[in-house]
Amino acid sequence: NKIQYESLDYDVCDNALFQDEQRQRLQDRFSLRTNVIRWIIFILIGIMTALIACTIDIVIEELSELKYMFLKSSVDNNVPISDREGGDLALPFLWWILLSIVPVAIGASMVTFIEPITAGSGIPQVKSYLNGVKVPRIVRIKTLAVKSIGVITSVVGGLAGGKEGPMIHAGAVVAAGISQGKSTTFVKDFRIFKAFRDDHEKRDFVLGGAAAGVSAAFGAPIGGMLFSLEEAASFWNQNLIWRTLIASIISSFTLNIVLSAYHGLKDFTFTGLFNLGKFDQPLSFEYFELPIFMLFGVTGGLLGAAWNYLNMRINKFRKRYVPWKVGKVCEAILVSIVGVSMAAGMIYFINDCRPLGNDPTIHPVQLFCEDNEYNAVAALWFQTPEATVRALFHDPPGSHKILTLAMFTLVYYVLSCATFGLNVSLGVFIPVALVGAAWGRLIAMLLFYLFPAAQFLHPGKYALIGAAANLGGVLRMTISLSVILMETTGVETSFFFPLIIALITAKWIGDSFNEGVYDTVIEVNNVPMLSWEPLPQYKGLTAHAIMSQPVICIKRVDSAHYIYDVLRKCQHNGFPVVDNVEGDRRSKGRVCGIILRSQLIVILLKSLYVENKHFWLPETTIQTFRDVYPRYPSIKSVRPLDRKINYTVDLSLFMNHSPIRVNAHDCVPKIFNIFRALGLRHMLVINNENRIAGIITRADFIYK
Amino acid sequence: NKIQYESLDYDVCDNALFQDEQRQRLQDRFSLRTNVIRWIIFILIGIMTALIACTIDIVIEELSELKYMFLKSSVDNNVPISDREGGDLALPFLWWILLSIVPVAIGASMVTFIEPITAGSGIPQVKSYLNGVKVPRIVRIKTLAVKSIGVITSVVGGLAGGKEGPMIHAGAVVAAGISQGKSTTFVKDFRIFKAFRDDHEKRDFVLGGAAAGVSAAFGAPIGGMLFSLEEAASFWNQNLIWRTLIASIISSFTLNIVLSAYHGLKDFTFTGLFNLGKFDQPLSFEYFELPIFMLFGVTGGLLGAAWNYLNMRINKFRKRYVPWKVGKVCEAILVSIVGVSMAAGMIYFINDCRPLGNDPTIHPVQLFCEDNEYNAVAALWFQTPEATVRALFHDPPGSHKILTLAMFTLVYYVLSCATFGLNVSLGVFIPVALVGAAWGRLIAMLLFYLFPAAQFLHPGKYALIGAAANLGGVLRMTISLSVILMETTGVETSFFFPLIIALITAKWIGDSFNEGVYDTVIEVNNVPMLSWEPLPQYKGLTAHAIMSQPVICIKRVDSAHYIYDVLRKCQHNGFPVVDNVEGDRRSKGRVCGIILRSQLIVILLKSLYVENKHFWLPETTIQTFRDVYPRYPSIKSVRPLDRKINYTVDLSLFMNHSPIRVNAHDCVPKIFNIFRALGLRHMLVINNENRIAGIITRADFIYK
Ligand SMILES: Nc1ncnc2c1ncn2[C@@H]1O[C@H](COP(=O)(O)OP(=O)(O)OP(=O)(O)O)[C@@H](O)[C@H]1O
Ligand SMILES: Nc1ncnc2c1ncn2[C@@H]1O[C@H](COP(=O)(O)OP(=O)(O)OP(=O)(O)O)[C@@H](O)[C@H]1O
Ligand SMILES: [Mg+2]
Ligand SMILES: [Mg+2]
């Protein structure tokens, strides 16, 4: 019952038809045109991704504004003050719960009933896709729609999650959609961009889309490019990186224009987006702070590893005990209610009043405070998590009580851990950063309490370092994260150093316990991801140890019946083409190529037999095969062949005649490197006479 | 007479001895240790590179200070003022010439007579090395020493060049030196780090060294990493990039500490290095400036392309008409004299006096100006080019006359063009940036003169954009350049956008005329660099078209005589090992592996014959072969074999039994991709029976 993932064909199928096309392209100036179109698509990807991100952004902001303004006035009107009747705080509490569970319920139901793949952040799925695994339905427009609505409802509902992951996923969908010029959801083919309809091109575009998504989510173009590289790309190519960078720059630029216009900045001065807020003064640090940053890293690594472990346990529990769809929706609602109750409890019981005036909150809630004061706890809760991160970074020193922050850290740590894995579309970046910012600020406050002379203990700075450390501990990325944090808060480039110190320490500590949260999700879902380097246990093994054999092969000229039977009987997607076969012992034949299941199905469907060659030969091109991309019909859609007809198929024209071959005695680490570097799907193992000895696919590396 | 470059063996030779070692490593916890050592080496590389960069930096600064202070006082004492006798400006002029040609002569002689490979920037050589070409003597300690002294003397001599290129080269040498634990220059083997003695590991370290060099040269850690990626790396691997980043961070950090200490910053606040000076106010821009940035890009592209063309012509001329060594030294001296004369002429004839007070120059020269004024032209020339770039970025508006800047741009454009290609160690980054900054500032001043109301025309900002555009036009890098400029001037991350706009436009415009300056150097030297993507003319070709045949092969068990003869007769470095040979027709044999010339020589030298197996077999390990790395003895050092002895060699133990094989019918673009992605040196072409059909090496892609 293990889910079977298929792989992508990153290796371009290089058959006779393809070479015909290549030769034609050589004549007309096709390749220049293709190149220009490719650039245009990358630019379009940047723009579209940014527009979608803007929409999500603005809708979330407006709705949250409405929600929290209403709640604030409800609190204000119902505070039991001596000289007023009927003050009952139960009313705003109920409103709060209602305004939380309604959106959450909508979001969770959409995700659960319409498109379950949209649950969670989306980054693990995009990562798997870029690694070469075909994650079903991951880049459809329907997925995008559900994900967008899902993330809006969940964030507005007040769940402990962020919109960043889904935005990156959105970028990937947009890229796949635009580049293919057709949509499966709408069953619409725009008949454009046909040259890009293969897995290789599509995957490159998706890389650009992911970068554009990061860039739009954080306003961080360099961060976006580095994110794609660090997390996703496995094959380095200057031109590709170039295009990726352009997509992410265009994306952040578009975002900036639209959001500037929306916020009513008339003079159109480009100031960067800084959606975690820009620090007023340049942050500086002194050398003796480095050990403190390292300690922050250690803390972040430990807390992060614990978070990952807890989250994994919770999700395993969930998978086991909440298998029903309705149950999943209820669970989301439950978490939402618990969250609101805990927040309400904190606000009610902790009496943290601060003078109005230097307060940065837009809707200060007075509650039990004096006039001219506001409740600092409510200020933390009555906004989106992103706004809270911003507050923790930029609130002036002395905006919070130590108790408040300690409680808040604890509650949010647990809440975020319980939230990630619910059946809602939510990313993990913001809540993790929030927890980190909270404990970072907390520690700075404690230290300052102990050493009041230490002027360097700027709480905002330490909140930032805490956020970095916590992110490093949970996500285990470093380069892209530090650049993203730099770009999104506009700190000096010299502050890169403390950030990366904290991140690297956190990653090292964390890595000695468990894997990053995205990798855990991938592992739990049994996605066959290839690691960056050959695993240590491969050492000393030869191809023999991992290859599958006997191999189901097809003769260069084989009977249609045989092919039909093979396709019905097995689920493999690639079959070596052999010749020089003695009798029917195909699996001892001499390798001359490889053919894909999808191609065989097209051959059978279109009856491309030797016997009726004169009918189809003139009009069959590589386009015939590309037209059915990416959703090939199954073999069931082929009518069973009439038993009496002895048609044959000549694969010379269709097979990829340069499959990668390795020898049965080659060692596995080397084979792995080739497989990984070339992004292969099938690798043929041959013996010394060039006869087929075995076949290696992704599955063989993972499960053997 | 074409220089023959050899390639590096990036592909790990996977023979029986190697696998033995692997199996041993599996037992003890060797691989963890290796990993830790690898990290330590990367950290050491960072530290050492920074220390060398610091030394170069400080020495240049001190010597230039002395030189220009002396010149200033000499000018001051010899200005012909009415009430003083004997004022004669010829004296300081002659001093200036003397103080310029002496260092230049020293530098040029060292480069010319001791180590000619150190001429120029060093970046093209490092780039070729990382592409897989063995550039002789490029990573020796002697090279480093000559290069360091060379760059110091040339910059102090006042040539139009910078120290950045040589520093990057220094990083590469340091990396190669440290990682190998031995030095050819000092004939010293420290007997450490033996596991890293192969081309694969060394190349990875050199990548880190180059990054550390960039980082030390500019104080730009992210820029360093991106530089390595954009210009150099061809194979993407997360761990490698990680280590590279660490090396460059450590490097910039070390640099910072040392330089802070040197400049006497007591409080050790880490502020970043900003060696092109930090902008006081954050630079911002408005949307309508974008077209201006693009126009800057166009200008930069055109000027850059012209610069590259001119430079190429000058260098061709040079190569043809100045072949003698002494002539080359004289040429350098000549350029130096011309430079000084032009500068002196400008200072003498242009009377650009500015009030003292808001002047940023350290040694203001009064010359013919009133008291309380200083000569703004002299201020441009009486310092290192780097300091002038800094001045152009940060001088307050109105520090220069339009005429001054125009003349300066012109003179420096010509000077820098004539300088790059001289036999001195000098980089091209700073002079190109300087020219760009000059015309950038000039244009801003002109525009401001036309539209006095345009407040946005901050001259420093436009100098920066001009520098970026000019760099883009000459060097044709984009991502790393923009990040380097950002890091080195500490501008806001939001200013990344204008920088990249200017850079990309400049690159596009420039690319439509010719190649970047580094690539031109590489091409002129006939270095067989592999491009990023298969060339268009490969389309439609098959392996047949480019492979060499017949191939010189060696039988699995062959006579020592035959091997000796083959090695004497041909210069190839790789020989397919074949079996199943009919008679002596080796070149029709069945492929079973590949063996390198170096291995064969070791076999002959150490007499590893079948007949005396019992002597050597027990103590022969992979280390036997590694010990002679990287400078294998030549075949001439092997004593001719006694004709009578019929010793045989069994290659089973030594050959790499998993060479990459492709079919003779495979198409060339695909073959190229495999070759490039796996960093191969030899690729065997086989026919359908696994018999050898041809061989492909780097040379076949370049010259066929
Ligand atoms: N033609 C074949 N004959 C025999 N075994 C095969 C063949 N193709 C694949 N296998 C083996 O079957 C197992 C499952 O592979 P699977 O059929 O899923 O490969 P695939 O679908 O072609 O590729 P992927 O699943 O990576 O997209 C693997 O162990 C693989 O080695
Ligand atoms: N063993 C061989 N037999 C025949 N031709 C060869 C052999 N090895 C290389 N060649 C061919 O000789 C030409 C020069 O190659 P060269 O001998 O320089 O290769 P190499 O030295 O082994 O590799 P490199 O120069 O890249 O380090 C190329 O065209 C190549 O294809
Ligand atoms: Mg499968
Ligand atoms: Mg050679």
Coordinates of C-alpha atoms and ligand atoms in Angstrom, one line a residue, chain B residues 4-7 548 550-552 571-576 681-682 695-700 704, ligand 2:
Chain B
Q4 CA 49.3 21.9 -25.4
Y5 CA 47.3 22.1 -22.3
E6 CA 46.4 18.9 -20.5
S7 CA 43.3 18.3 -18.5
S548 CA 39.5 10.1 -32.7
P550 CA 42.0 4.3 -34.4
V551 CA 42.5 4.3 -30.7
I552 CA 45.8 3.2 -29.2
Q571 CA 51.7 11.7 -25.9
H572 CA 48.2 10.6 -25.0
N573 CA 47.3 10.4 -21.4
G574 CA 44.6 7.8 -21.4
F575 CA 44.5 4.4 -23.0
P576 CA 41.5 2.1 -23.2
R681 CA 38.8 13.7 -19.3
H682 CA 38.4 10.6 -21.5
I695 CA 38.0 8.1 -28.0
I696 CA 36.8 11.6 -27.1
T697 CA 38.8 14.1 -25.1
R698 CA 38.5 17.8 -24.4
A699 CA 40.5 18.6 -27.5
D700 CA 38.0 17.0 -29.7
K704 CA 36.8 19.7 -34.3
Ligands
LIG2 N1 44.6 6.5 -26.6 C1 44.4 7.3 -27.7 N2 44.4 6.8 -29.0 C2 44.2 7.6 -30.0 N3 43.9 8.9 -30.0 C3 43.8 9.4 -28.8 C4 44.0 8.7 -27.6 N4 43.9 9.5 -26.5 C5 43.6 10.7 -27.0 N5 43.5 10.7 -28.4 C6 43.2 11.8 -29.3 O1 44.3 12.6 -29.4 C7 44.0 14.0 -29.5 C8 44.8 14.7 -28.4 O2 44.4 14.2 -27.2 P1 45.5 14.1 -26.0 O3 46.4 13.0 -26.3 O4 46.0 15.4 -25.6 O5 44.5 13.6 -24.8 P2 44.9 13.5 -23.4 O6 46.3 14.1 -23.2 O7 44.8 12.1 -22.9 O8 43.8 14.4 -22.6 P3 44.0 15.9 -22.2 O9 44.9 16.5 -23.3 O10 42.6 16.4 -22.3 O11 44.6 15.9 -20.9 C9 42.5 14.1 -29.2 O12 41.9 14.3 -30.5 C10 42.2 12.7 -28.7 O13 40.9 12.3 -29.1

